[in-house]
PDB file of C-alpha atoms and ligand atoms in Angstrom:
ATOM      1  CA  MET A   1      -9.310 -20.479   7.915  1.00 42.00           C
ATOM      2  CA  SER A   2      -9.345 -17.404  10.129  1.00 48.00           C
ATOM      3  CA  LEU A   3      -8.664 -13.995   8.702  1.00 46.00           C
ATOM      4  CA  GLU A   4      -5.777 -13.628  11.084  1.00 47.00           C
ATOM      5  CA  HIS A   5      -4.220 -16.727   9.605  1.00 44.00           C
ATOM      6  CA  LEU A   6      -5.055 -15.697   6.060  1.00 43.00           C
ATOM      7  CA  TRP A   7      -3.603 -12.208   6.318  1.00 43.00           C
ATOM      8  CA  ALA A   8      -0.559 -13.275   8.276  1.00 43.00           C
ATOM      9  CA  GLY A   9      -0.013 -15.905   5.605  1.00 41.00           C
ATOM     10  CA  TRP A  10      -0.178 -13.425   2.789  1.00 44.00           C
ATOM     11  CA  ARG A  11       2.150 -11.071   4.534  1.00 49.00           C
ATOM     12  CA  HIS A  12       4.541 -13.885   5.317  1.00 44.00           C
ATOM     13  CA  GLU A  13       4.657 -15.057   1.710  1.00 46.00           C
ATOM     14  CA  TYR A  14       5.188 -11.483   0.561  1.00 49.00           C
ATOM     15  CA  ILE A  15       8.201 -11.033   2.852  1.00 49.00           C
ATOM     16  CA  VAL A  16       9.633 -14.435   2.027  1.00 49.00           C
ATOM     17  CA  GLU A  17       9.331 -13.704  -1.683  1.00 53.00           C
ATOM     18  CA  ALA A  18      11.064 -10.349  -1.294  1.00 54.00           C
ATOM     19  CA  THR A  19      13.815 -11.821   0.830  1.00 54.00           C
ATOM     20  CA  GLU A  20      14.433 -14.622  -1.624  1.00 56.00           C
ATOM     21  CA  ARG A  21      14.621 -12.135  -4.476  1.00 55.00           C
ATOM     22  CA  GLU A  22      17.171 -10.147  -2.532  1.00 55.00           C
ATOM     23  CA  ARG A  23      19.287 -13.228  -1.918  1.00 55.00           C
ATOM     24  CA  ALA A  24      18.951 -14.329  -5.535  1.00 57.00           C
ATOM     25  CA  GLY A  25      20.178 -11.197  -7.207  1.00 53.00           C
ATOM     26  CA  GLY A  26      19.935  -8.094  -5.110  1.00 51.00           C
ATOM     27  CA  ILE A  27      16.640  -6.302  -5.463  1.00 43.00           C
ATOM     28  CA  ASP A  28      18.342  -2.949  -4.997  1.00 45.00           C
ATOM     29  CA  SER A  29      20.348  -3.443  -8.175  1.00 51.00           C
ATOM     30  CA  ASP A  30      17.547  -5.006 -10.169  1.00 56.00           C
ATOM     31  CA  ARG A  31      14.511  -2.837 -10.767  1.00 68.00           C
ATOM     32  CA  ALA A  32      13.015  -5.537 -12.957  1.00 72.00           C
ATOM     33  CA  ALA A  33      12.618  -7.713  -9.869  1.00 83.00           C
ATOM     34  CA  CYS A  34      10.861  -4.986  -7.866  1.00 93.00           C
ATOM     35  CA  VAL A  35       7.097  -5.456  -7.618  1.00 93.00           C
ATOM     36  CA  PHE A  36       6.631  -1.741  -7.010  1.00 95.00           C
ATOM     37  CA  CYS A  37       8.619  -0.855 -10.142  1.00 95.00           C
ATOM     38  CA  ARG A  38       6.467  -3.274 -12.115  1.00 94.00           C
ATOM     39  CA  LEU A  39       3.407  -1.468 -10.757  1.00 95.00           C
ATOM     40  CA  ALA A  40       5.003   1.904 -11.538  1.00 95.00           C
ATOM     41  CA  GLU A  41       5.373   0.778 -15.137  1.00 94.00           C
ATOM     42  CA  SER A  42       1.933  -0.819 -15.384  1.00 95.00           C
ATOM     43  CA  GLY A  43       0.242   2.210 -16.958  1.00 95.00           C
ATOM     44  CA  PRO A  44      -2.731   4.318 -15.891  1.00 96.00           C
ATOM     45  CA  PRO A  45      -4.955   3.441 -12.929  1.00 97.00           C
ATOM     46  CA  SER A  46      -7.057   0.343 -13.589  1.00 96.00           C
ATOM     47  CA  LEU A  47      -8.718  -2.578 -11.899  1.00 95.00           C
ATOM     48  CA  ALA A  48      -5.952  -4.754 -13.310  1.00 94.00           C
ATOM     49  CA  ASN A  49      -3.049  -2.990 -11.618  1.00 95.00           C
ATOM     50  CA  LEU A  50      -5.102  -1.662  -8.662  1.00 96.00           C
ATOM     51  CA  VAL A  51      -3.347   1.705  -9.056  1.00 97.00           C
ATOM     52  CA  VAL A  52      -5.740   4.330  -7.711  1.00 97.00           C
ATOM     53  CA  TRP A  53      -3.869   7.450  -8.790  1.00 97.00           C
ATOM     54  CA  ARG A  54      -0.762   8.169 -10.818  1.00 97.00           C
ATOM     55  CA  GLY A  55       1.158  11.442 -11.134  1.00 95.00           C
ATOM     56  CA  GLU A  56       4.414  12.686 -12.631  1.00 95.00           C
ATOM     57  CA  GLY A  57       6.642  11.277  -9.916  1.00 96.00           C
ATOM     58  CA  SER A  58       4.504   9.209  -7.593  1.00 97.00           C
ATOM     59  CA  PHE A  59       1.538   6.872  -7.495  1.00 98.00           C
ATOM     60  CA  VAL A  60      -0.960   5.305  -5.118  1.00 98.00           C
ATOM     61  CA  VAL A  61      -1.866   1.616  -5.228  1.00 97.00           C
ATOM     62  CA  LEU A  62      -4.038  -0.639  -3.100  1.00 96.00           C
ATOM     63  CA  ASN A  63      -2.060  -2.803  -0.732  1.00 92.00           C
ATOM     64  CA  ALA A  64      -2.634  -6.296  -2.118  1.00 87.00           C
ATOM     65  CA  TYR A  65      -2.075  -7.628   1.416  1.00 82.00           C
ATOM     66  CA  PRO A  66      -4.252  -5.201   3.389  1.00 82.00           C
ATOM     67  CA  TYR A  67      -4.668  -4.971   7.138  1.00 77.00           C
ATOM     68  CA  GLY A  68      -8.203  -3.927   6.271  1.00 81.00           C
ATOM     69  CA  SER A  69     -10.254  -2.376   3.496  1.00 87.00           C
ATOM     70  CA  GLY A  70      -8.993   0.959   2.207  1.00 93.00           C
ATOM     71  CA  HIS A  71      -5.312   0.256   2.903  1.00 93.00           C
ATOM     72  CA  VAL A  72      -3.210   2.012   0.245  1.00 96.00           C
ATOM     73  CA  LEU A  73       0.476   2.544  -0.446  1.00 97.00           C
ATOM     74  CA  VAL A  74       1.925   5.850  -1.667  1.00 98.00           C
ATOM     75  CA  LEU A  75       5.197   5.521  -3.579  1.00 97.00           C
ATOM     76  CA  PRO A  76       7.598   7.381  -5.829  1.00 98.00           C
ATOM     77  CA  LEU A  77       7.622   6.022  -9.380  1.00 97.00           C
ATOM     78  CA  ARG A  78      11.411   5.880  -9.173  1.00 96.00           C
ATOM     79  CA  HIS A  79      13.140   2.976  -7.434  1.00 96.00           C
ATOM     80  CA  VAL A  80      14.664   4.580  -4.349  1.00 95.00           C
ATOM     81  CA  GLY A  81      14.931   3.093  -0.893  1.00 94.00           C
ATOM     82  CA  THR A  82      15.118   6.180   1.311  1.00 93.00           C
ATOM     83  CA  LEU A  83      13.276   9.447   1.686  1.00 94.00           C
ATOM     84  CA  GLY A  84      16.578  11.264   1.282  1.00 95.00           C
ATOM     85  CA  GLU A  85      16.997   9.939  -2.249  1.00 96.00           C
ATOM     86  CA  LEU A  86      13.772  11.580  -3.411  1.00 97.00           C
ATOM     87  CA  ASN A  87      14.286  14.837  -5.262  1.00 97.00           C
ATOM     88  CA  GLU A  88      12.288  17.860  -4.118  1.00 96.00           C
ATOM     89  CA  GLN A  89       9.593  17.391  -6.743  1.00 96.00           C
ATOM     90  CA  GLU A  90       9.150  13.707  -5.922  1.00 97.00           C
ATOM     91  CA  ALA A  91       9.059  14.411  -2.194  1.00 97.00           C
ATOM     92  CA  ALA A  92       6.436  17.119  -2.702  1.00 97.00           C
ATOM     93  CA  GLU A  93       4.337  14.858  -4.900  1.00 97.00           C
ATOM     94  CA  VAL A  94       4.549  11.891  -2.510  1.00 97.00           C
ATOM     95  CA  TRP A  95       3.322  14.165   0.262  1.00 97.00           C
ATOM     96  CA  ALA A  96       0.551  15.638  -1.897  1.00 97.00           C
ATOM     97  CA  ALA A  97      -0.541  12.127  -2.884  1.00 97.00           C
ATOM     98  CA  THR A  98      -0.516  11.072   0.771  1.00 98.00           C
ATOM     99  CA  ARG A  99      -2.821  13.979   1.638  1.00 97.00           C
ATOM    100  CA  GLN A 100      -5.112  13.050  -1.261  1.00 97.00           C
ATOM    101  CA  ALA A 101      -5.158   9.430  -0.110  1.00 98.00           C
ATOM    102  CA  VAL A 102      -6.152  10.543   3.384  1.00 98.00           C
ATOM    103  CA  SER A 103      -8.949  12.701   1.936  1.00 98.00           C
ATOM    104  CA  ALA A 104     -10.201   9.899  -0.310  1.00 98.00           C
ATOM    105  CA  ILE A 105     -10.205   7.366   2.533  1.00 97.00           C
ATOM    106  CA  GLU A 106     -12.018   9.809   4.807  1.00 97.00           C
ATOM    107  CA  ARG A 107     -14.642  10.464   2.135  1.00 97.00           C
ATOM    108  CA  ALA A 108     -15.066   6.836   1.103  1.00 96.00           C
ATOM    109  CA  TYR A 109     -14.963   5.142   4.515  1.00 95.00           C
ATOM    110  CA  GLU A 110     -15.690   7.826   7.132  1.00 95.00           C
ATOM    111  CA  PRO A 111     -13.295   6.125   9.573  1.00 94.00           C
ATOM    112  CA  ASP A 112     -12.796   7.173  13.183  1.00 93.00           C
ATOM    113  CA  GLY A 113      -9.109   7.768  12.410  1.00 93.00           C
ATOM    114  CA  LEU A 114      -6.292   6.878  10.043  1.00 94.00           C
ATOM    115  CA  ASN A 115      -2.819   5.461  10.304  1.00 93.00           C
ATOM    116  CA  MET A 116      -0.144   6.710   7.961  1.00 93.00           C
ATOM    117  CA  GLY A 117       3.513   5.864   8.075  1.00 92.00           C
ATOM    118  CA  ALA A 118       6.434   3.987   6.648  1.00 92.00           C
ATOM    119  CA  ASN A 119       8.528   0.997   7.630  1.00 90.00           C
ATOM    120  CA  LEU A 120      12.032   2.067   6.644  1.00 90.00           C
ATOM    121  CA  GLY A 121      14.283  -0.966   6.383  1.00 89.00           C
ATOM    122  CA  ARG A 122      13.596  -4.646   6.895  1.00 88.00           C
ATOM    123  CA  ALA A 123      14.276  -4.412  10.627  1.00 90.00           C
ATOM    124  CA  ALA A 124      11.396  -1.927  10.824  1.00 89.00           C
ATOM    125  CA  GLY A 125       9.061  -4.340   9.071  1.00 86.00           C
ATOM    126  CA  ALA A 126       9.360  -3.332   5.424  1.00 87.00           C
ATOM    127  CA  GLY A 127       8.584  -6.252   3.110  1.00 85.00           C
ATOM    128  CA  ILE A 128      10.122  -4.390   0.153  1.00 88.00           C
ATOM    129  CA  PRO A 129      12.759  -2.158   1.778  1.00 90.00           C
ATOM    130  CA  ASP A 130      14.385  -0.927  -1.425  1.00 93.00           C
ATOM    131  CA  HIS A 131      11.446   0.998  -2.868  1.00 95.00           C
ATOM    132  CA  VAL A 132      10.234   3.453  -0.267  1.00 96.00           C
ATOM    133  CA  HIS A 133       6.459   3.462   0.375  1.00 96.00           C
ATOM    134  CA  LEU A 134       4.024   4.997   2.819  1.00 96.00           C
ATOM    135  CA  HIS A 135       1.037   3.149   4.215  1.00 94.00           C
ATOM    136  CA  VAL A 136      -2.284   4.930   4.682  1.00 96.00           C
ATOM    137  CA  LEU A 137      -5.190   3.018   6.195  1.00 93.00           C
ATOM    138  CA  PRO A 138      -8.480   3.790   7.881  1.00 93.00           C
ATOM    139  CA  ARG A 139      -9.039   2.821  11.509  1.00 91.00           C
ATOM    140  CA  TRP A 140     -12.146   2.429  13.619  1.00 87.00           C
ATOM    141  CA  SER A 141     -12.639   2.673  17.353  1.00 85.00           C
ATOM    142  CA  GLY A 142     -12.197  -0.763  18.853  1.00 77.00           C
ATOM    143  CA  ASP A 143     -10.332  -2.304  15.946  1.00 75.00           C
ATOM    144  CA  THR A 144      -6.969  -2.257  17.706  1.00 62.00           C
ATOM    145  CA  ASN A 145      -7.156  -5.949  18.467  1.00 51.00           C
ATOM    146  CA  PHE A 146      -8.376  -6.723  14.996  1.00 48.00           C
ATOM    147  CA  MET A 147      -5.466  -8.976  14.146  1.00 48.00           C
ATOM    148  CA  THR A 148      -5.784 -10.996  17.321  1.00 44.00           C
ATOM    149  CA  SER A 149      -8.949 -11.466  19.320  1.00 43.00           C
ATOM    150  CA  VAL A 150     -11.460 -10.185  16.802  1.00 45.00           C
ATOM    151  CA  ALA A 151      -9.951 -11.668  13.675  1.00 48.00           C
ATOM    152  CA  ASN A 152     -12.004 -14.832  13.811  1.00 45.00           C
ATOM    153  CA  THR A 153     -15.302 -13.018  13.996  1.00 43.00           C
ATOM    154  CA  ARG A 154     -14.768 -10.208  11.465  1.00 44.00           C
ATOM    155  CA  VAL A 155     -15.174 -10.737   7.780  1.00 46.00           C
ATOM    156  CA  MET A 156     -13.370  -8.919   5.015  1.00 58.00           C
ATOM    157  CA  PRO A 157     -16.069  -6.384   4.145  1.00 71.00           C
ATOM    158  CA  GLU A 158     -15.195  -5.950   0.480  1.00 85.00           C
ATOM    159  CA  THR A 159     -12.958  -7.031  -2.365  1.00 90.00           C
ATOM    160  CA  LEU A 160      -9.925  -5.080  -3.567  1.00 92.00           C
ATOM    161  CA  GLN A 161     -11.922  -4.257  -6.699  1.00 94.00           C
ATOM    162  CA  ALA A 162     -14.681  -2.703  -4.607  1.00 94.00           C
ATOM    163  CA  THR A 163     -12.096  -0.714  -2.651  1.00 95.00           C
ATOM    164  CA  TRP A 164     -10.556   0.513  -5.913  1.00 97.00           C
ATOM    165  CA  HIS A 165     -13.920   1.792  -7.176  1.00 97.00           C
ATOM    166  CA  LYS A 166     -14.656   3.525  -3.871  1.00 96.00           C
ATOM    167  CA  LEU A 167     -11.327   5.300  -3.659  1.00 97.00           C
ATOM    168  CA  ARG A 168     -11.350   6.294  -7.327  1.00 97.00           C
ATOM    169  CA  ALA A 169     -14.793   7.832  -6.863  1.00 97.00           C
ATOM    170  CA  ALA A 170     -13.647   9.657  -3.715  1.00 97.00           C
ATOM    171  CA  TRP A 171     -10.257  10.808  -5.018  1.00 97.00           C
ATOM    172  CA  PRO A 172      -9.982  14.612  -4.786  1.00 92.00           C
ATOM    173  CA  ASP A 173      -8.884  15.235  -8.391  1.00 76.00           C
ATOM    174  CA  ALA A 174      -9.870  12.001 -10.140  1.00 56.00           C
TER     175      ALA A 174
HETATM  176 ZN1   ZN B   1      11.285  -0.445  -7.298  1.00 61.45          ZN
END
């Protein structure tokens, strides 16, 4: 199976699962059904929860469905769907954690560049639209067609566990 197929499959299942949860009960009214809330409540960073860093109001976790190695998500601990719902302290901590994630990725992977951003709302591509999250991922020159033409010839360079160790070791204040 090609990586393109594998990753698209994971992502597809992820979105389908989230959509079905929404239809079943309304994810926005049910924090217990939110995978990000479960992660937020999963305790300190560990290989089990793949949380890389955890603060007072935000945390950073490996994307379990990465576009490539080093792909993390930065989230508030609280279940809110929009940036506007974050209080000032949460907003400041999400931004600080994003900067730390960028630094850790740069140190651990020495990429040619990084992407950071958020898909706000399902129409924008968010798989879990009701718990706001930022993506941060390393990029390399020439990887722009990674998901298409090159997918069959690239191999996933490392496991999520290996990524976790690398980013923990490179985290600015870990
Ligand atoms: Zn949530």
